[in-house]
Amino acid sequence: MSENYGHGDLSWFKHDRFGMFIHYGLYSMPARHEWIRSIEQYKDEDYHVFFKYFNPDLFEPQVWAKAAREAGMKYVVFTTKHHEGFCMWDTKYTDFKITNTPFGRDMLREVVDAFRAEGIRIGFYYSLIDWNHPDFTVDCFHPRKCEPKEVVDKLNEGRDMKRYQDYMINQITELLTNYGKIDVMWFDFSYPENKFPDGREGGGKGHKDWDSERIIKTVRSLQPHIIVDNRLDLPGSGDILTPEQYTPTGNVLEDNRGDNTIGAWEGCQTFSGSWGYHRDEMTWKSDEQCIKMLIDHVSRDGNLLMNVGPTSRGYLDYRAMDRLSAYANWMRYNSRSIYGCGQAPAEFQEGEGYRLTYNKETNRLYIHIYSWPYRMLHVKSLKDKVAFMQLLHDGSELAYSSSEVPVCGGKITHKDDSISIYLPVNKPENMIVPVIEVMLK
Ligand code: GLC
């Protein structure tokens, strides 16, 4: 049984379905992955070169916010502090913060204002891991993780996780007090079982190290409606499950890893293989993959939090902007199959080449055509259920046959409850995934 720490308001979240993740920090300067401080085992003084020169002179959060709104994204989750420990706001509790770089301003404030001005809800990502804080003990991910045991023990002697816990509480309190209403709090992450790279036990951290109980109580008392992710390693503390970097094959909530208090799930995904700006990473997903990821998530009752990693000069590079505009072009015509929609009821089965979503308020079913067929799409379980159907992007009526498919020289009767929908021979131009909207009886 999990403790009851209260729960946030998931109603808007399950309706809006689509958000923007932003990973921004000093790691945008090395531009080789947001974990670079750990991966390359940076010495503090070497990493602080980035701190000394960070100055995003082309930072215009209004541009990010407009691109997000046009893409159909309804909420944003911004990295206030990532594992590197650098703080993107004017915190009172460390000098390792953005106001002490040449940039000199509270970026978080500007991001919050710009996104709010576009009507987008605000979420904060906050890393539990901190490779800069002097009290954060060396563990399996820390930049000094590969040192021999004696060195690690020595390094950890003066470090006090209790003081680090206080630091987190102070910062979380700042974040949830000074920036108005915050809708999502995204903690990252716990790894209680982990070993050091050489196999030694004790390399992990979990709820005891963070004092997750105190964290969740603080968060819930400051902003009771807030949605919290599930990475505090504390059953009962989370509102959402957060699979990352893969598309689940089914509704993740139906396999909720033992915490029955969680009410929704959100996949977090990247356009390319890294969260922070990575100049040379080349596995950028195609427009089609990006759009299908959104549909796939919603069709399994999930949300999609799609990430961008701004360059160190402050803008989103053309590859990210291209994909955001692909979303914009698709969502402009098809967002009705996303907002307010989720997994179709069990009576509607998916079949070859298409994915379903369903809106229970309007009782409409959406058929997303992944593989454009030749003239007819055969869809299961719709016999006698259709009042009207149309292509969603242009509202043009589609004819269908509820029981039989006419062919030259005879008729072939569906043996099951399928119907056949008559489609134009050519897939509509400029519509990566065409959608059929079905008004059900
Ligand atoms: C991982 C990584 C991290 C990223 C996060 C987003 O846990 O540590 O770099 O911020 O996933 O989900």
Short mmCIF file of C-alpha atoms and ligand atoms in Angstrom, two decimals:
data_model
loop_
_atom_site.label_atom_id
_atom_site.label_comp_id
_atom_site.label_asym_id
_atom_site.label_seq_id
_atom_site.Cartn_x
_atom_site.Cartn_y
_atom_site.Cartn_z
CA MET A 1 0.00 0.00 0.00
CA SER A 2 1.33 3.39 -0.85
CA GLU A 3 1.07 6.44 1.33
CA ASN A 4 -1.40 9.10 0.24
CA TYR A 5 0.43 12.33 -0.48
CA GLY A 6 -2.44 13.79 -2.47
CA HIS A 7 -2.67 14.10 -6.22
CA GLY A 8 -2.56 16.81 -8.83
CA ASP A 9 -5.13 17.87 -11.39
CA LEU A 10 -4.91 15.57 -14.39
CA SER A 11 -8.04 16.81 -16.16
CA TRP A 12 -6.35 19.38 -18.42
CA PHE A 13 -3.38 17.04 -18.90
CA LYS A 14 -5.42 14.17 -20.28
CA HIS A 15 -7.21 16.58 -22.58
CA ASP A 16 -4.22 18.52 -23.92
CA ARG A 17 -1.98 15.51 -24.65
CA PHE A 18 0.96 17.32 -26.20
CA GLY A 19 3.76 19.28 -24.54
CA MET A 20 7.23 20.64 -25.20
CA PHE A 21 10.23 19.54 -23.15
CA ILE A 22 13.16 21.95 -23.19
CA HIS A 23 16.63 20.80 -22.13
CA TYR A 24 18.80 23.84 -21.76
CA GLY A 25 21.93 24.40 -19.73
CA LEU A 26 25.70 24.81 -19.96
CA TYR A 27 25.93 21.45 -21.76
CA SER A 28 24.63 23.19 -24.88
CA MET A 29 28.17 24.61 -25.24
CA PRO A 30 30.15 21.36 -25.50
CA ALA A 31 27.13 20.28 -27.59
CA ARG A 32 27.94 16.62 -27.10
CA HIS A 33 25.13 15.41 -24.77
CA GLU A 34 23.68 16.78 -21.55
CA TRP A 35 25.51 14.12 -19.51
CA ILE A 36 28.92 15.26 -20.73
CA ARG A 37 30.10 16.33 -17.28
CA SER A 38 29.75 12.72 -16.17
CA ILE A 39 30.54 10.91 -19.42
CA GLU A 40 33.87 12.67 -19.92
CA GLN A 41 34.56 12.80 -16.16
CA TYR A 42 35.11 16.52 -16.17
CA LYS A 43 37.08 18.19 -13.41
CA ASP A 44 35.10 21.02 -11.83
CA GLU A 45 37.46 23.74 -13.02
CA ASP A 46 37.34 22.48 -16.60
CA TYR A 47 33.56 22.37 -16.64
CA HIS A 48 33.38 25.87 -15.26
CA VAL A 49 34.79 27.21 -18.53
CA PHE A 50 31.27 26.89 -19.86
CA PHE A 51 29.96 28.79 -16.85
CA LYS A 52 32.42 31.55 -17.54
CA TYR A 53 31.37 32.02 -21.16
CA PHE A 54 27.67 31.08 -21.30
CA ASN A 55 25.97 33.89 -23.18
CA PRO A 56 23.00 33.01 -25.38
CA ASP A 57 22.90 36.25 -27.33
CA LEU A 58 20.20 34.99 -29.71
CA PHE A 59 17.85 33.86 -26.95
CA GLU A 60 14.26 34.79 -27.84
CA PRO A 61 11.84 32.70 -25.82
CA GLN A 62 8.95 34.29 -27.71
CA VAL A 63 10.13 32.42 -30.80
CA TRP A 64 10.25 29.11 -28.93
CA ALA A 65 6.81 29.73 -27.43
CA LYS A 66 5.25 30.65 -30.76
CA ALA A 67 6.72 27.54 -32.41
CA ALA A 68 5.36 25.41 -29.56
CA ARG A 69 1.88 26.92 -29.82
CA GLU A 70 1.79 26.50 -33.57
CA ALA A 71 2.91 22.88 -33.21
CA GLY A 72 -0.13 22.35 -31.00
CA MET A 73 1.81 21.97 -27.76
CA LYS A 74 -0.22 23.02 -24.73
CA TYR A 75 2.35 22.83 -21.94
CA VAL A 76 6.08 23.22 -21.55
CA VAL A 77 8.51 21.55 -19.15
CA PHE A 78 11.73 23.52 -18.80
CA THR A 79 14.95 22.29 -17.18
CA THR A 80 15.49 24.62 -14.22
CA LYS A 81 18.53 22.54 -13.23
CA HIS A 82 19.89 19.45 -14.96
CA HIS A 83 22.36 16.89 -13.57
CA GLU A 84 25.28 19.27 -14.19
CA GLY A 85 23.90 21.34 -11.30
CA PHE A 86 23.71 24.66 -13.13
CA CYS A 87 20.63 26.73 -12.24
CA MET A 88 18.70 28.60 -14.90
CA TRP A 89 17.13 31.04 -12.46
CA ASP A 90 18.30 33.59 -9.93
CA THR A 91 18.40 31.23 -6.94
CA LYS A 92 19.59 32.43 -3.57
CA TYR A 93 21.21 29.11 -2.72
CA THR A 94 24.15 28.78 -5.08
CA ASP A 95 26.48 30.94 -7.14
CA PHE A 96 26.43 28.37 -9.93
CA LYS A 97 23.52 30.11 -11.62
CA ILE A 98 22.67 31.92 -14.82
CA THR A 99 22.72 35.42 -13.34
CA ASN A 100 26.45 34.91 -12.68
CA THR A 101 27.25 34.17 -16.34
CA PRO A 102 27.82 36.85 -18.99
CA PHE A 103 24.13 36.36 -19.92
CA GLY A 104 23.31 37.79 -16.51
CA ARG A 105 19.50 37.47 -16.53
CA ASP A 106 16.95 35.14 -14.95
CA MET A 107 16.20 33.04 -18.01
CA LEU A 108 13.52 30.99 -16.29
CA ARG A 109 11.48 34.13 -15.68
CA GLU A 110 11.66 35.08 -19.37
CA VAL A 111 10.75 31.57 -20.51
CA VAL A 112 7.77 31.44 -18.15
CA ASP A 113 6.51 34.86 -19.30
CA ALA A 114 6.91 34.06 -23.00
CA PHE A 115 5.09 30.71 -22.83
CA ARG A 116 2.31 32.09 -20.65
CA ALA A 117 1.80 34.85 -23.19
CA GLU A 118 1.08 32.14 -25.79
CA GLY A 119 -1.43 30.45 -23.47
CA ILE A 120 0.88 27.54 -22.68
CA ARG A 121 0.96 25.94 -19.23
CA ILE A 122 4.22 25.87 -17.30
CA GLY A 123 6.11 22.87 -15.92
CA PHE A 124 9.52 22.68 -14.25
CA TYR A 125 12.06 19.89 -14.57
CA TYR A 126 14.36 19.69 -11.56
CA SER A 127 17.25 17.25 -11.37
CA LEU A 128 17.63 15.33 -8.13
CA ILE A 129 21.11 14.47 -9.32
CA ASP A 130 23.66 17.28 -8.94
CA TRP A 131 27.27 16.98 -10.10
CA ASN A 132 28.21 20.40 -8.87
CA HIS A 133 26.96 20.51 -5.30
CA PRO A 134 29.75 19.93 -2.75
CA ASP A 135 27.48 17.83 -0.53
CA PHE A 136 26.25 15.50 -3.26
CA THR A 137 28.08 12.23 -2.64
CA VAL A 138 30.06 10.58 -5.42
CA ASP A 139 27.94 7.75 -6.86
CA CYS A 140 27.67 5.65 -10.01
CA PHE A 141 26.91 8.61 -12.28
CA HIS A 142 29.07 11.28 -10.67
CA PRO A 143 31.98 12.61 -12.78
CA ARG A 144 34.38 10.93 -10.29
CA LYS A 145 32.58 7.58 -10.38
CA CYS A 146 35.63 5.75 -11.79
CA GLU A 147 37.99 6.64 -8.96
CA PRO A 148 39.09 3.69 -6.78
CA LYS A 149 37.06 2.98 -3.67
CA GLU A 150 39.52 4.63 -1.29
CA VAL A 151 39.39 7.88 -3.25
CA VAL A 152 35.61 7.86 -3.45
CA ASP A 153 35.38 7.19 0.29
CA LYS A 154 37.76 10.02 0.98
CA LEU A 155 35.84 12.38 -1.34
CA ASN A 156 32.59 11.48 0.36
CA GLU A 157 33.86 12.01 3.90
CA GLY A 158 33.01 15.68 4.06
CA ARG A 159 29.87 15.45 1.97
CA ASP A 160 26.54 15.59 3.71
CA MET A 161 23.40 14.60 1.82
CA LYS A 162 21.28 16.17 4.56
CA ARG A 163 22.62 19.56 3.59
CA TYR A 164 21.94 18.72 -0.06
CA GLN A 165 18.36 17.79 0.87
CA ASP A 166 17.90 21.20 2.47
CA TYR A 167 19.33 22.82 -0.64
CA MET A 168 16.77 21.02 -2.80
CA ILE A 169 13.88 21.96 -0.52
CA ASN A 170 14.99 25.59 -0.58
CA GLN A 171 15.25 25.63 -4.34
CA ILE A 172 11.98 23.80 -4.92
CA THR A 173 10.33 26.30 -2.60
CA GLU A 174 11.76 29.18 -4.61
CA LEU A 175 10.61 27.64 -7.87
CA LEU A 176 7.11 26.98 -6.62
CA THR A 177 6.75 30.33 -4.88
CA ASN A 178 8.25 32.94 -7.18
CA TYR A 179 6.93 31.99 -10.62
CA GLY A 180 3.16 31.87 -10.19
CA LYS A 181 1.03 28.83 -10.95
CA ILE A 182 3.11 25.85 -12.04
CA ASP A 183 1.24 22.90 -13.52
CA VAL A 184 3.90 20.20 -13.68
CA MET A 185 6.89 19.33 -11.49
CA TRP A 186 9.23 16.87 -13.16
CA PHE A 187 11.88 15.32 -10.88
CA ASP A 188 14.73 13.34 -12.43
CA PHE A 189 15.66 10.61 -11.30
CA SER A 190 16.22 7.72 -8.85
CA TYR A 191 18.47 4.68 -9.21
CA PRO A 192 18.55 2.98 -5.81
CA GLU A 193 19.96 -0.33 -7.00
CA ASN A 194 22.83 0.95 -9.09
CA LYS A 195 26.44 -0.17 -8.70
CA PHE A 196 29.63 1.73 -9.41
CA PRO A 197 31.15 1.19 -12.88
CA ASP A 198 33.56 -1.43 -11.46
CA GLY A 199 30.65 -3.42 -10.02
CA ARG A 200 30.96 -2.20 -6.43
CA GLU A 201 27.69 -2.02 -4.52
CA GLY A 202 26.31 1.23 -3.19
CA GLY A 203 26.47 3.42 -6.26
CA GLY A 204 22.77 4.27 -6.29
CA LYS A 205 20.46 6.88 -4.83
CA GLY A 206 16.77 6.72 -4.04
CA HIS A 207 14.05 8.19 -1.88
CA LYS A 208 16.10 8.03 1.32
CA ASP A 209 18.94 9.99 -0.24
CA TRP A 210 16.61 12.69 -1.56
CA ASP A 211 14.20 12.55 1.38
CA SER A 212 11.48 12.23 -1.22
CA GLU A 213 8.80 12.31 1.42
CA ARG A 214 9.76 15.82 2.44
CA ILE A 215 10.01 16.85 -1.20
CA ILE A 216 6.55 15.64 -2.15
CA LYS A 217 4.98 17.15 0.95
CA THR A 218 6.61 20.49 0.18
CA VAL A 219 5.48 20.40 -3.44
CA ARG A 220 1.90 19.43 -2.63
CA SER A 221 1.59 22.06 0.06
CA LEU A 222 2.88 24.86 -2.18
CA GLN A 223 0.88 23.96 -5.29
CA PRO A 224 -1.77 21.32 -4.53
CA HIS A 225 -3.05 21.05 -8.13
CA ILE A 226 0.45 20.37 -9.53
CA ILE A 227 1.19 17.19 -11.49
CA VAL A 228 4.32 15.33 -10.31
CA ASP A 229 6.15 12.62 -12.24
CA ASN A 230 7.03 9.21 -10.82
CA ARG A 231 10.79 9.46 -10.42
CA LEU A 232 11.10 10.19 -6.69
CA ASP A 233 11.26 6.46 -5.92
CA LEU A 234 8.32 6.86 -3.55
CA PRO A 235 5.05 5.02 -4.24
CA GLY A 236 2.09 7.37 -3.89
CA SER A 237 4.06 10.48 -4.79
CA GLY A 238 3.56 10.45 -8.56
CA ASP A 239 0.69 11.40 -10.82
CA ILE A 240 2.20 10.24 -14.10
CA LEU A 241 4.36 7.42 -15.41
CA THR A 242 7.16 8.61 -17.68
CA PRO A 243 8.53 6.09 -20.18
CA GLU A 244 11.27 7.67 -22.26
CA GLN A 245 12.92 7.14 -25.64
CA TYR A 246 10.63 4.39 -26.90
CA THR A 247 7.00 4.10 -27.93
CA PRO A 248 5.11 1.69 -25.73
CA THR A 249 3.07 -0.94 -27.54
CA GLY A 250 0.11 -0.58 -25.23
CA ASN A 251 -1.43 1.53 -22.50
CA VAL A 252 1.38 1.87 -19.96
CA LEU A 253 -1.09 2.53 -17.16
CA GLU A 254 -2.42 -0.97 -17.50
CA ASP A 255 1.06 -2.10 -16.40
CA ASN A 256 1.62 0.48 -13.71
CA ARG A 257 4.57 -1.06 -11.90
CA GLY A 258 2.75 -1.58 -8.66
CA ASP A 259 1.68 1.98 -7.90
CA ASN A 260 -2.09 2.09 -8.22
CA THR A 261 -2.33 5.75 -7.39
CA ILE A 262 -0.86 6.90 -10.69
CA GLY A 263 -3.50 8.30 -13.04
CA ALA A 264 -1.86 8.98 -16.42
CA TRP A 265 1.24 8.43 -18.50
CA GLU A 266 3.44 10.63 -20.61
CA GLY A 267 6.16 9.48 -22.98
CA CYS A 268 9.09 11.86 -23.21
CA GLN A 269 10.91 11.74 -26.51
CA THR A 270 13.60 13.48 -28.48
CA PHE A 271 13.86 14.65 -32.08
CA SER A 272 17.40 13.26 -32.18
CA GLY A 273 19.23 10.94 -29.81
CA SER A 274 20.09 13.44 -27.08
CA TRP A 275 18.13 15.84 -24.84
CA GLY A 276 20.59 18.69 -24.74
CA TYR A 277 21.73 20.24 -28.03
CA HIS A 278 24.05 17.72 -29.71
CA ARG A 279 25.63 19.13 -32.82
CA ASP A 280 26.86 15.88 -34.38
CA GLU A 281 24.10 13.49 -33.38
CA MET A 282 22.51 12.42 -36.66
CA THR A 283 19.61 10.19 -35.75
CA TRP A 284 17.00 12.89 -36.29
CA LYS A 285 13.55 11.40 -36.68
CA SER A 286 11.61 12.09 -39.85
CA ASP A 287 8.50 14.28 -39.85
CA GLU A 288 6.47 11.14 -40.35
CA GLN A 289 8.00 9.40 -37.35
CA CYS A 290 7.39 12.46 -35.18
CA ILE A 291 3.72 12.69 -36.15
CA LYS A 292 3.18 8.97 -35.72
CA MET A 293 4.78 9.14 -32.26
CA LEU A 294 2.17 11.67 -31.20
CA ILE A 295 -0.67 9.55 -32.56
CA ASP A 296 0.79 6.35 -31.09
CA HIS A 297 0.99 7.90 -27.62
CA VAL A 298 -2.57 9.25 -27.66
CA SER A 299 -3.94 6.02 -29.12
CA ARG A 300 -2.56 4.24 -26.02
CA ASP A 301 -4.03 6.87 -23.70
CA GLY A 302 -0.75 8.70 -23.20
CA ASN A 303 0.66 12.18 -23.60
CA LEU A 304 3.70 13.10 -25.64
CA LEU A 305 6.33 15.44 -24.22
CA MET A 306 8.56 16.20 -27.19
CA ASN A 307 11.98 17.64 -26.47
CA VAL A 308 14.01 20.43 -28.00
CA GLY A 309 17.57 21.33 -27.01
CA PRO A 310 18.41 24.97 -27.85
CA THR A 311 21.90 25.86 -29.06
CA SER A 312 24.23 27.71 -26.71
CA ARG A 313 23.45 30.91 -28.58
CA GLY A 314 19.85 30.52 -27.57
CA TYR A 315 17.93 29.51 -30.67
CA LEU A 316 16.40 26.26 -31.85
CA ASP A 317 18.40 25.02 -34.80
CA TYR A 318 16.79 24.39 -38.17
CA ARG A 319 16.41 20.66 -37.60
CA ALA A 320 14.23 21.22 -34.55
CA MET A 321 12.32 24.05 -36.22
CA ASP A 322 11.63 21.84 -39.26
CA ARG A 323 10.07 19.17 -37.13
CA LEU A 324 8.05 21.65 -35.12
CA SER A 325 6.65 23.04 -38.33
CA ALA A 326 5.74 19.53 -39.49
CA TYR A 327 3.69 19.22 -36.31
CA ALA A 328 2.19 22.66 -36.94
CA ASN A 329 1.12 21.72 -40.43
CA TRP A 330 -0.42 18.47 -39.30
CA MET A 331 -2.03 19.75 -36.11
CA ARG A 332 -3.62 22.73 -37.85
CA TYR A 333 -5.91 20.31 -39.68
CA ASN A 334 -5.97 17.25 -37.44
CA SER A 335 -5.76 18.35 -33.81
CA ARG A 336 -9.35 17.19 -33.29
CA SER A 337 -8.02 13.62 -33.28
CA ILE A 338 -5.58 14.50 -30.47
CA TYR A 339 -7.15 16.98 -28.00
CA GLY A 340 -9.70 15.38 -25.74
CA CYS A 341 -8.91 12.01 -27.26
CA GLY A 342 -7.47 8.78 -25.93
CA GLN A 343 -7.47 5.07 -26.46
CA ALA A 344 -10.56 3.80 -28.28
CA PRO A 345 -12.94 1.60 -26.25
CA ALA A 346 -12.27 -2.13 -26.52
CA GLU A 347 -15.21 -2.64 -28.89
CA PHE A 348 -13.20 -0.86 -31.61
CA GLN A 349 -10.29 -2.94 -32.78
CA GLU A 350 -7.28 -1.67 -34.62
CA GLY A 351 -6.41 -3.36 -37.88
CA GLU A 352 -3.81 -3.33 -40.59
CA GLY A 353 -2.30 0.04 -41.44
CA TYR A 354 -4.28 2.30 -39.13
CA ARG A 355 -4.40 3.58 -35.54
CA LEU A 356 -7.44 4.70 -33.59
CA THR A 357 -8.12 7.48 -31.13
CA TYR A 358 -11.47 8.30 -29.61
CA ASN A 359 -13.13 11.34 -28.07
CA LYS A 360 -15.65 10.36 -25.44
CA GLU A 361 -17.24 13.80 -25.15
CA THR A 362 -18.18 13.93 -28.81
CA ASN A 363 -18.38 10.16 -29.39
CA ARG A 364 -16.15 10.42 -32.46
CA LEU A 365 -13.62 7.88 -33.57
CA TYR A 366 -10.47 8.86 -35.47
CA ILE A 367 -8.80 6.51 -37.92
CA HIS A 368 -5.21 7.50 -38.64
CA ILE A 369 -4.11 5.96 -41.90
CA TYR A 370 -0.48 4.84 -41.57
CA SER A 371 -0.36 2.93 -44.80
CA TRP A 372 -2.44 4.43 -47.61
CA PRO A 373 -4.33 1.56 -49.25
CA TYR A 374 -5.52 1.22 -52.79
CA ARG A 375 -9.05 2.69 -52.91
CA MET A 376 -10.50 0.97 -49.87
CA LEU A 377 -9.65 0.82 -46.23
CA HIS A 378 -11.18 -2.10 -44.40
CA VAL A 379 -11.89 -1.24 -40.81
CA LYS A 380 -12.97 -3.69 -38.16
CA SER A 381 -15.87 -3.44 -35.75
CA LEU A 382 -17.70 -0.52 -37.35
CA LYS A 383 -20.66 -2.31 -38.91
CA ASP A 384 -23.93 -0.48 -38.08
CA LYS A 385 -22.15 2.07 -35.92
CA VAL A 386 -21.46 4.92 -38.32
CA ALA A 387 -23.66 8.02 -38.65
CA PHE A 388 -21.27 9.98 -40.92
CA MET A 389 -17.62 10.03 -41.82
CA GLN A 390 -15.23 12.43 -43.47
CA LEU A 391 -11.58 13.08 -44.12
CA LEU A 392 -10.65 15.28 -41.22
CA HIS A 393 -8.23 17.68 -42.90
CA ASP A 394 -10.71 18.94 -45.52
CA GLY A 395 -14.05 17.78 -44.14
CA SER A 396 -14.93 15.86 -47.29
CA GLU A 397 -17.49 13.11 -46.94
CA LEU A 398 -16.37 9.50 -47.33
CA ALA A 399 -18.64 6.77 -48.58
CA TYR A 400 -18.48 3.31 -47.08
CA SER A 401 -20.12 0.01 -47.39
CA SER A 402 -21.22 -1.51 -44.17
CA SER A 403 -21.24 -5.08 -45.21
CA GLU A 404 -20.10 -5.80 -48.71
CA VAL A 405 -17.34 -4.90 -51.11
CA PRO A 406 -18.47 -4.63 -54.72
CA VAL A 407 -16.08 -6.21 -57.22
CA CYS A 408 -16.42 -6.97 -60.90
CA GLY A 409 -18.51 -10.03 -61.41
CA GLY A 410 -19.78 -10.37 -57.87
CA LYS A 411 -19.66 -9.26 -54.30
CA ILE A 412 -17.49 -10.35 -51.42
CA THR A 413 -19.17 -10.19 -48.09
CA HIS A 414 -17.21 -9.33 -44.98
CA LYS A 415 -17.23 -12.33 -42.74
CA ASP A 416 -16.90 -10.16 -39.66
CA ASP A 417 -18.16 -6.72 -38.58
CA SER A 418 -15.76 -4.78 -40.82
CA ILE A 419 -16.73 -2.00 -43.16
CA SER A 420 -14.96 -0.80 -46.27
CA ILE A 421 -14.28 2.90 -46.66
CA TYR A 422 -13.87 4.34 -50.17
CA LEU A 423 -10.78 6.51 -50.47
CA PRO A 424 -9.27 8.52 -53.30
CA VAL A 425 -6.57 6.63 -55.18
CA ASN A 426 -3.92 9.18 -54.25
CA LYS A 427 -3.00 9.92 -50.70
CA PRO A 428 -3.85 13.58 -49.99
CA GLU A 429 -0.85 15.78 -50.75
CA ASN A 430 0.92 17.36 -47.83
CA MET A 431 -0.90 15.26 -45.23
CA ILE A 432 1.68 12.94 -43.73
CA VAL A 433 -0.90 10.92 -41.86
CA PRO A 434 -4.45 11.46 -43.17
CA VAL A 435 -7.22 11.00 -40.63
CA ILE A 436 -10.81 9.82 -41.00
CA GLU A 437 -13.28 11.31 -38.54
CA VAL A 438 -16.18 8.99 -37.75
CA MET A 439 -19.33 10.34 -36.14
CA LEU A 440 -20.66 7.31 -34.33
CA LYS A 441 -24.34 6.54 -33.87
C1 GLC B 1 17.08 10.76 -18.40
C2 GLC B 1 18.35 11.53 -18.44
C3 GLC B 1 18.22 12.91 -18.79
C4 GLC B 1 16.94 13.43 -19.32
C5 GLC B 1 15.76 12.65 -18.88
C6 GLC B 1 14.49 13.06 -19.54
O1 GLC B 1 16.69 10.31 -17.19
O2 GLC B 1 19.07 11.46 -17.26
O3 GLC B 1 19.35 13.43 -19.35
O4 GLC B 1 16.81 14.70 -18.83
O5 GLC B 1 15.97 11.33 -19.02
O6 GLC B 1 13.51 12.13 -19.33
#
